[in-house]
Amino acid sequence: MEIRKGIGVSPGFAIGEVHVLTDEEFVISRKSVTDAEVAAEIARLERASRNAVAELSSQLQKMSRRVGQSVVRILQAHIELLSDIRGKIAEEIRRNRYSAEYATSRTLKGEMKKLDSAPREWVQPILQDLAQIGKALLRALLGNRHEDAGRLSRKVVIVAHDLSPAQTLALDRDKVLGIVTEVGGATSHTAIVAASLGIPATVGIEGITRDMTSGDRVILDGGAGTIIIDPDEPTLKRYQAMERNFQVMEQKLSRELRELPAVTRDGTEIELFANIETPEEIPAALAHGAEGIGLYRTEFLYLRGSGLPSEQTHVEAYRRAVALLGPRRRLVIRTLDLGADKMPINGIEAETNPHLGTRAIRLCFERPDIFKTQLRAILKVSALGNVELMIPMISSLDEIDRVKEILDGVRLDLLREGEAIGEMPKLGIMVEVPSAALMADVLADHVDFFSVGTNDLIAYTLAVDRTNERVAPLYQPAHPAILRLLAAVIEAGTSKGKGVSVCGEMSGDVNFTLLLLGMGLRTFSVVPPAIPEIKKIIRSVTLAEAKSLAEQAFKLGDARKTAEFLRQETQKILPDAS
Ligand code: PEP
Ligand code: MG
C-alpha cells in the first residue's frame, strides 16, 4: 500500500482498477491465471519475447544500413535488456499467477521505480530503454488492441499524464470512476470539466503513469487530493464506507436544499447560477438547485468535432440550452475563449506563450468570420429565452467598443435578411485580466454586467500558470492583492447598478462564500455539484456577520493566514468542509 499526494480538484471518492492512458493505449487488466495455466502463460511470454527480439532485430538491421553505430548499439542493448527482463517477468507469473501482459507491465514499472532515487540525467536513457522494451513486448502479446478512453468496456479510474479538456468531456461518465493526472492545477480546464461532471479527480501526482499499471487497484480521494495504491483490506473497507457516506450526504444536502431559496438569515436573496460546458449538463445543474446558467463555456463546441462549428451547430446548441432552461431562466452565453489550455483551432498557429497570446476575444478580432458566426447564432436564439451575452478576456474599453460595433453590424445583417430577432441581449464582460479589474469603474458605464473570472484573474495577477502543478502553491485565491481587486470590481459594478457575479472556481469553493458575501457579492456562478453547500452557507449567516468576517480577513494581509482563517470560519458552519 502506498499513499501519494497531489492536488484535489473535484471532491468525491473513486475506488477501483486504474486504466493507464499511455501513448500506446494497450488494454491491460489485472488478470490471474490458474496453477494449471502458468506454464502456458510462460510459453506465451517466451513467444512474445522472441517476436519482440525479431522486431527489434529487424529495426536494427534497417537502421544499421542507414545510420551510425550508436543507434545500433542502443538496439543491441535493448535486446540484451529484454532477455534479462524476461526472466523477471516469468518469475512474476510463477509467483503471483499473473497473466503475461499484466506481469510484463508490473515488472517493467517495478524496474523503472527502482531507479527513482538515482540522478535523473543518469537513468533517463535506461528508463527510455525499458519503456521501449515494454512496448515491444506488449505489442507482441496483445497485437494492436488499443482502447479508446471514450469507449471503455468497464468502470475504471483513468490515470494519465495529462488530459485535455476535450478528452475529459469525451469520457464516458458511466465508466469513469475518477481521474488522476500528473500535470495540471486546481483551475486548469480539465479540473473544471471533471468537477462540473462530478467526477472525483486529483492532479499533479508526478510519475504516476510510470508507477501504475492498468489493472492496479487504487483509492482516489478527490477532496483531499490523495491516492492510495494497492490499498490493504482495512483501508479499503474504511474508504468504501466513506464513499457511501459521501454520496448519501451529497444527495441528502441536494434534496433538502434544492427547493429552498438561497437567502441569508436576515433575508437577503442571493442568486446561485451554474457553470456549464455543454447544454447536456443543464438538467443536473437544475437538479442541484441552480437558478439558471451564469457561464456557458461555448468553446467546447469547437473542440468536439473536426473543423469549425457552423452557425446551425451553434443555433442548435443554444436552442437546446434554452429549451432545457425554459424561457425565463437566465442563460449567459460566453463567446469563445479558445487558446491557452483550451486547444487552439486547427489552422491557427500555435504560440510560444498562449496564455498571453491570441486568446478569446483577441482571436475573435483576428478572425471576425468565426466571431460573427457565433454572434449571429446567439442573436437568433436570444428572443426565445432569457439569453445574455458575455465576452471573455476583455482588457480595455476600446475592446468593448469594437465588440459593440461588430454586434451592431451582425444585428443589421440579420434584420436585412428578414430574421425575426428580438431586442439586443444584455452585454456583459468577464473581468479576468488585471487591467479590466483596475478599470472596472470606467468599464461599468459601458456594459450591463460583470462576471469575475477569478481563475484567470488570479493567474494573471500573481503571474502563476493555472495549469502548472509546480507553481500550484503560489496560486493563492486568498492573496491580499486578489481580495483588493475583487472588492474594487464588486464596488465598481454594484455602485453603478450593474450586476456583478463571480464565475471562477473561487466562487464554488465554500471556504470563500462568507468572504464574497461580506464583500458585497450577490451573484455566484459555480460548478453544479458545489451549489448545495454554497446555499447552506448562505442560509446560515446574516450579512452583518459576513461583512465583519470579510473585514477581519482584509486585515490579515497574508494569503496563508487568510486562507486558514476562512477555512476555520467555514468549518464552524460546515464541519466537513476541507
Ligand atoms: C475564469 O477565468 O475564472 C473563468 C471562469 O473562465 P475560464 O475558467 O473558462 O478561463
Ligand atoms: Mg477565464
mmCIF file with all atom_site columns, C-alpha atoms in Angstrom, residues 279-394:
data_model
loop_
_atom_site.group_PDB
_atom_site.id
_atom_site.type_symbol
_atom_site.label_atom_id
_atom_site.label_alt_id
_atom_site.label_comp_id
_atom_site.label_asym_id
_atom_site.label_entity_id
_atom_site.label_seq_id
_atom_site.pdbx_PDB_ins_code
_atom_site.Cartn_x
_atom_site.Cartn_y
_atom_site.Cartn_z
_atom_site.occupancy
_atom_site.B_iso_or_equiv
_atom_site.pdbx_formal_charge
_atom_site.auth_seq_id
_atom_site.auth_comp_id
_atom_site.auth_asym_id
_atom_site.auth_atom_id
_atom_site.pdbx_PDB_model_num
ATOM 1   C CA . PRO A 1 279 ? -26.279 22.014 -22.609 1.00 0.00 ? 279 PRO A CA 1
ATOM 2   C CA . GLU A 1 280 ? -26.402 18.349 -21.538 1.00 0.00 ? 280 GLU A CA 1
ATOM 3   C CA . GLU A 1 281 ? -25.240 19.479 -18.088 1.00 0.00 ? 281 GLU A CA 1
ATOM 4   C CA . ILE A 1 282 ? -28.322 21.673 -17.571 1.00 0.00 ? 282 ILE A CA 1
ATOM 5   C CA . PRO A 1 283 ? -30.679 19.050 -16.086 1.00 0.00 ? 283 PRO A CA 1
ATOM 6   C CA . ALA A 1 284 ? -28.050 18.126 -13.450 1.00 0.00 ? 284 ALA A CA 1
ATOM 7   C CA . ALA A 1 285 ? -27.415 21.825 -12.736 1.00 0.00 ? 285 ALA A CA 1
ATOM 8   C CA . LEU A 1 286 ? -31.132 22.413 -12.133 1.00 0.00 ? 286 LEU A CA 1
ATOM 9   C CA . ALA A 1 287 ? -31.336 19.289 -10.016 1.00 0.00 ? 287 ALA A CA 1
ATOM 10  C CA . HIS A 1 288 ? -28.601 20.715 -7.818  1.00 0.00 ? 288 HIS A CA 1
ATOM 11  C CA . GLY A 1 289 ? -30.684 23.863 -7.376  1.00 0.00 ? 289 GLY A CA 1
ATOM 12  C CA . ALA A 1 290 ? -29.228 26.295 -9.951  1.00 0.00 ? 290 ALA A CA 1
ATOM 13  C CA . GLU A 1 291 ? -31.470 29.222 -10.903 1.00 0.00 ? 291 GLU A CA 1
ATOM 14  C CA . GLY A 1 292 ? -30.014 29.342 -14.367 1.00 0.00 ? 292 GLY A CA 1
ATOM 15  C CA . ILE A 1 293 ? -26.686 29.311 -16.174 1.00 0.00 ? 293 ILE A CA 1
ATOM 16  C CA . GLY A 1 294 ? -24.223 32.059 -15.267 1.00 0.00 ? 294 GLY A CA 1
ATOM 17  C CA . LEU A 1 295 ? -21.477 30.812 -17.572 1.00 0.00 ? 295 LEU A CA 1
ATOM 18  C CA . TYR A 1 296 ? -21.872 28.649 -20.639 1.00 0.00 ? 296 TYR A CA 1
ATOM 19  C CA . ARG A 1 297 ? -18.334 27.976 -21.922 1.00 0.00 ? 297 ARG A CA 1
ATOM 20  C CA . THR A 1 298 ? -19.111 27.621 -25.616 1.00 0.00 ? 298 THR A CA 1
ATOM 21  C CA . GLU A 1 299 ? -15.575 26.838 -26.710 1.00 0.00 ? 299 GLU A CA 1
ATOM 22  C CA . PHE A 1 300 ? -16.313 23.156 -26.223 1.00 0.00 ? 300 PHE A CA 1
ATOM 23  C CA . LEU A 1 301 ? -18.425 23.376 -29.386 1.00 0.00 ? 301 LEU A CA 1
ATOM 24  C CA . TYR A 1 302 ? -15.131 23.979 -31.181 1.00 0.00 ? 302 TYR A CA 1
ATOM 25  C CA . LEU A 1 303 ? -13.268 21.146 -29.517 1.00 0.00 ? 303 LEU A CA 1
ATOM 26  C CA . ARG A 1 304 ? -15.712 18.369 -30.241 1.00 0.00 ? 304 ARG A CA 1
ATOM 27  C CA . GLY A 1 305 ? -15.989 17.916 -33.971 1.00 0.00 ? 305 GLY A CA 1
ATOM 28  C CA . SER A 1 306 ? -13.410 18.397 -36.631 1.00 0.00 ? 306 SER A CA 1
ATOM 29  C CA . GLY A 1 307 ? -13.359 21.872 -38.100 1.00 0.00 ? 307 GLY A CA 1
ATOM 30  C CA . LEU A 1 308 ? -15.252 24.962 -37.050 1.00 0.00 ? 308 LEU A CA 1
ATOM 31  C CA . PRO A 1 309 ? -18.878 24.657 -35.930 1.00 0.00 ? 309 PRO A CA 1
ATOM 32  C CA . SER A 1 310 ? -21.390 26.044 -38.405 1.00 0.00 ? 310 SER A CA 1
ATOM 33  C CA . GLU A 1 311 ? -23.934 28.715 -37.495 1.00 0.00 ? 311 GLU A CA 1
ATOM 34  C CA . GLN A 1 312 ? -26.532 25.955 -37.433 1.00 0.00 ? 312 GLN A CA 1
ATOM 35  C CA . THR A 1 313 ? -24.465 23.931 -34.922 1.00 0.00 ? 313 THR A CA 1
ATOM 36  C CA . HIS A 1 314 ? -24.323 26.984 -32.662 1.00 0.00 ? 314 HIS A CA 1
ATOM 37  C CA . VAL A 1 315 ? -28.046 27.631 -33.057 1.00 0.00 ? 315 VAL A CA 1
ATOM 38  C CA . GLU A 1 316 ? -28.934 24.050 -32.206 1.00 0.00 ? 316 GLU A CA 1
ATOM 39  C CA . ALA A 1 317 ? -26.780 24.047 -29.059 1.00 0.00 ? 317 ALA A CA 1
ATOM 40  C CA . TYR A 1 318 ? -28.227 27.356 -27.800 1.00 0.00 ? 318 TYR A CA 1
ATOM 41  C CA . ARG A 1 319 ? -31.786 26.287 -28.644 1.00 0.00 ? 319 ARG A CA 1
ATOM 42  C CA . ARG A 1 320 ? -31.252 23.094 -26.701 1.00 0.00 ? 320 ARG A CA 1
ATOM 43  C CA . ALA A 1 321 ? -29.986 25.108 -23.735 1.00 0.00 ? 321 ALA A CA 1
ATOM 44  C CA . VAL A 1 322 ? -32.994 27.456 -23.851 1.00 0.00 ? 322 VAL A CA 1
ATOM 45  C CA . ALA A 1 323 ? -35.381 24.541 -24.212 1.00 0.00 ? 323 ALA A CA 1
ATOM 46  C CA . LEU A 1 324 ? -33.899 22.872 -21.138 1.00 0.00 ? 324 LEU A CA 1
ATOM 47  C CA . LEU A 1 325 ? -33.982 26.071 -19.102 1.00 0.00 ? 325 LEU A CA 1
ATOM 48  C CA . GLY A 1 326 ? -37.355 27.382 -20.206 1.00 0.00 ? 326 GLY A CA 1
ATOM 49  C CA . PRO A 1 327 ? -37.982 30.957 -21.335 1.00 0.00 ? 327 PRO A CA 1
ATOM 50  C CA . ARG A 1 328 ? -37.373 32.715 -18.018 1.00 0.00 ? 328 ARG A CA 1
ATOM 51  C CA . ARG A 1 329 ? -34.238 31.195 -16.518 1.00 0.00 ? 329 ARG A CA 1
ATOM 52  C CA . ARG A 1 330 ? -31.095 33.133 -17.294 1.00 0.00 ? 330 ARG A CA 1
ATOM 53  C CA . LEU A 1 331 ? -28.591 31.779 -19.823 1.00 0.00 ? 331 LEU A CA 1
ATOM 54  C CA . VAL A 1 332 ? -25.290 33.639 -20.069 1.00 0.00 ? 332 VAL A CA 1
ATOM 55  C CA . ILE A 1 333 ? -23.557 32.553 -23.259 1.00 0.00 ? 333 ILE A CA 1
ATOM 56  C CA . ARG A 1 334 ? -19.877 33.333 -23.226 1.00 0.00 ? 334 ARG A CA 1
ATOM 57  C CA . THR A 1 335 ? -18.356 33.803 -26.662 1.00 0.00 ? 335 THR A CA 1
ATOM 58  C CA . LEU A 1 336 ? -15.479 31.550 -27.482 1.00 0.00 ? 336 LEU A CA 1
ATOM 59  C CA . ASP A 1 337 ? -12.443 31.528 -25.248 1.00 0.00 ? 337 ASP A CA 1
ATOM 60  C CA . LEU A 1 338 ? -10.064 29.385 -27.228 1.00 0.00 ? 338 LEU A CA 1
ATOM 61  C CA . GLY A 1 339 ? -6.346  29.454 -26.646 1.00 0.00 ? 339 GLY A CA 1
ATOM 62  C CA . ALA A 1 340 ? -4.253  28.831 -23.523 1.00 0.00 ? 340 ALA A CA 1
ATOM 63  C CA . ASP A 1 341 ? -5.076  25.330 -22.218 1.00 0.00 ? 341 ASP A CA 1
ATOM 64  C CA . LYS A 1 342 ? -8.151  25.041 -24.393 1.00 0.00 ? 342 LYS A CA 1
ATOM 65  C CA . MET A 1 343 ? -6.696  23.880 -27.664 1.00 0.00 ? 343 MET A CA 1
ATOM 66  C CA . PRO A 1 344 ? -6.367  26.346 -30.493 1.00 0.00 ? 344 PRO A CA 1
ATOM 67  C CA . ILE A 1 345 ? -8.385  25.888 -33.643 1.00 0.00 ? 345 ILE A CA 1
ATOM 68  C CA . ASN A 1 346 ? -6.861  23.863 -36.460 1.00 0.00 ? 346 ASN A CA 1
ATOM 69  C CA . GLY A 1 347 ? -5.061  26.102 -38.850 1.00 0.00 ? 347 GLY A CA 1
ATOM 70  C CA . ILE A 1 348 ? -4.363  28.776 -36.269 1.00 0.00 ? 348 ILE A CA 1
ATOM 71  C CA . GLU A 1 349 ? -0.723  28.987 -35.484 1.00 0.00 ? 349 GLU A CA 1
ATOM 72  C CA . ALA A 1 350 ? 0.450   27.815 -32.056 1.00 0.00 ? 350 ALA A CA 1
ATOM 73  C CA . GLU A 1 351 ? 2.092   30.495 -29.924 1.00 0.00 ? 351 GLU A CA 1
ATOM 74  C CA . THR A 1 352 ? 5.020   30.257 -27.544 1.00 0.00 ? 352 THR A CA 1
ATOM 75  C CA . ASN A 1 353 ? 3.043   31.813 -24.699 1.00 0.00 ? 353 ASN A CA 1
ATOM 76  C CA . PRO A 1 354 ? -0.606  31.106 -25.413 1.00 0.00 ? 354 PRO A CA 1
ATOM 77  C CA . HIS A 1 355 ? -1.890  32.361 -22.037 1.00 0.00 ? 355 HIS A CA 1
ATOM 78  C CA . LEU A 1 356 ? -0.668  35.811 -23.020 1.00 0.00 ? 356 LEU A CA 1
ATOM 79  C CA . GLY A 1 357 ? -1.347  35.360 -26.694 1.00 0.00 ? 357 GLY A CA 1
ATOM 80  C CA . THR A 1 358 ? -4.183  35.470 -29.190 1.00 0.00 ? 358 THR A CA 1
ATOM 81  C CA . ARG A 1 359 ? -6.747  34.032 -26.834 1.00 0.00 ? 359 ARG A CA 1
ATOM 82  C CA . ALA A 1 360 ? -10.534 34.557 -26.601 1.00 0.00 ? 360 ALA A CA 1
ATOM 83  C CA . ILE A 1 361 ? -11.695 37.996 -27.797 1.00 0.00 ? 361 ILE A CA 1
ATOM 84  C CA . ARG A 1 362 ? -8.285  38.627 -29.352 1.00 0.00 ? 362 ARG A CA 1
ATOM 85  C CA . LEU A 1 363 ? -8.757  35.598 -31.565 1.00 0.00 ? 363 LEU A CA 1
ATOM 86  C CA . CYS A 1 364 ? -12.290 36.808 -32.387 1.00 0.00 ? 364 CYS A CA 1
ATOM 87  C CA . PHE A 1 365 ? -10.960 40.168 -33.550 1.00 0.00 ? 365 PHE A CA 1
ATOM 88  C CA . GLU A 1 366 ? -8.348  38.423 -35.648 1.00 0.00 ? 366 GLU A CA 1
ATOM 89  C CA . ARG A 1 367 ? -10.945 36.082 -37.144 1.00 0.00 ? 367 ARG A CA 1
ATOM 90  C CA . PRO A 1 368 ? -14.205 38.057 -37.407 1.00 0.00 ? 368 PRO A CA 1
ATOM 91  C CA . ASP A 1 369 ? -15.660 35.260 -39.563 1.00 0.00 ? 369 ASP A CA 1
ATOM 92  C CA . ILE A 1 370 ? -15.549 32.916 -36.568 1.00 0.00 ? 370 ILE A CA 1
ATOM 93  C CA . PHE A 1 371 ? -16.838 35.576 -34.155 1.00 0.00 ? 371 PHE A CA 1
ATOM 94  C CA . LYS A 1 372 ? -19.711 36.709 -36.392 1.00 0.00 ? 372 LYS A CA 1
ATOM 95  C CA . THR A 1 373 ? -20.907 33.139 -36.929 1.00 0.00 ? 373 THR A CA 1
ATOM 96  C CA . GLN A 1 374 ? -21.290 32.751 -33.185 1.00 0.00 ? 374 GLN A CA 1
ATOM 97  C CA . LEU A 1 375 ? -22.877 36.180 -32.657 1.00 0.00 ? 375 LEU A CA 1
ATOM 98  C CA . ARG A 1 376 ? -25.427 35.535 -35.409 1.00 0.00 ? 376 ARG A CA 1
ATOM 99  C CA . ALA A 1 377 ? -26.467 32.305 -33.684 1.00 0.00 ? 377 ALA A CA 1
ATOM 100 C CA . ILE A 1 378 ? -26.732 33.981 -30.272 1.00 0.00 ? 378 ILE A CA 1
ATOM 101 C CA . LEU A 1 379 ? -28.868 36.836 -31.643 1.00 0.00 ? 379 LEU A CA 1
ATOM 102 C CA . LYS A 1 380 ? -31.107 34.386 -33.483 1.00 0.00 ? 380 LYS A CA 1
ATOM 103 C CA . VAL A 1 381 ? -31.777 32.372 -30.333 1.00 0.00 ? 381 VAL A CA 1
ATOM 104 C CA . SER A 1 382 ? -31.849 35.230 -27.827 1.00 0.00 ? 382 SER A CA 1
ATOM 105 C CA . ALA A 1 383 ? -35.515 36.067 -28.428 1.00 0.00 ? 383 ALA A CA 1
ATOM 106 C CA . LEU A 1 384 ? -36.503 32.528 -27.433 1.00 0.00 ? 384 LEU A CA 1
ATOM 107 C CA . GLY A 1 385 ? -35.276 32.809 -23.877 1.00 0.00 ? 385 GLY A CA 1
ATOM 108 C CA . ASN A 1 386 ? -33.554 34.905 -21.233 1.00 0.00 ? 386 ASN A CA 1
ATOM 109 C CA . VAL A 1 387 ? -30.245 34.967 -23.086 1.00 0.00 ? 387 VAL A CA 1
ATOM 110 C CA . GLU A 1 388 ? -27.310 37.235 -22.251 1.00 0.00 ? 388 GLU A CA 1
ATOM 111 C CA . LEU A 1 389 ? -24.015 37.641 -24.000 1.00 0.00 ? 389 LEU A CA 1
ATOM 112 C CA . MET A 1 390 ? -20.636 37.683 -22.291 1.00 0.00 ? 390 MET A CA 1
ATOM 113 C CA . ILE A 1 391 ? -17.195 38.459 -23.709 1.00 0.00 ? 391 ILE A CA 1
ATOM 114 C CA . PRO A 1 392 ? -14.057 36.863 -22.210 1.00 0.00 ? 392 PRO A CA 1
ATOM 115 C CA . MET A 1 393 ? -10.562 38.350 -21.731 1.00 0.00 ? 393 MET A CA 1
ATOM 116 C CA . ILE A 1 394 ? -11.556 41.998 -22.106 1.00 0.00 ? 394 ILE A CA 1
#
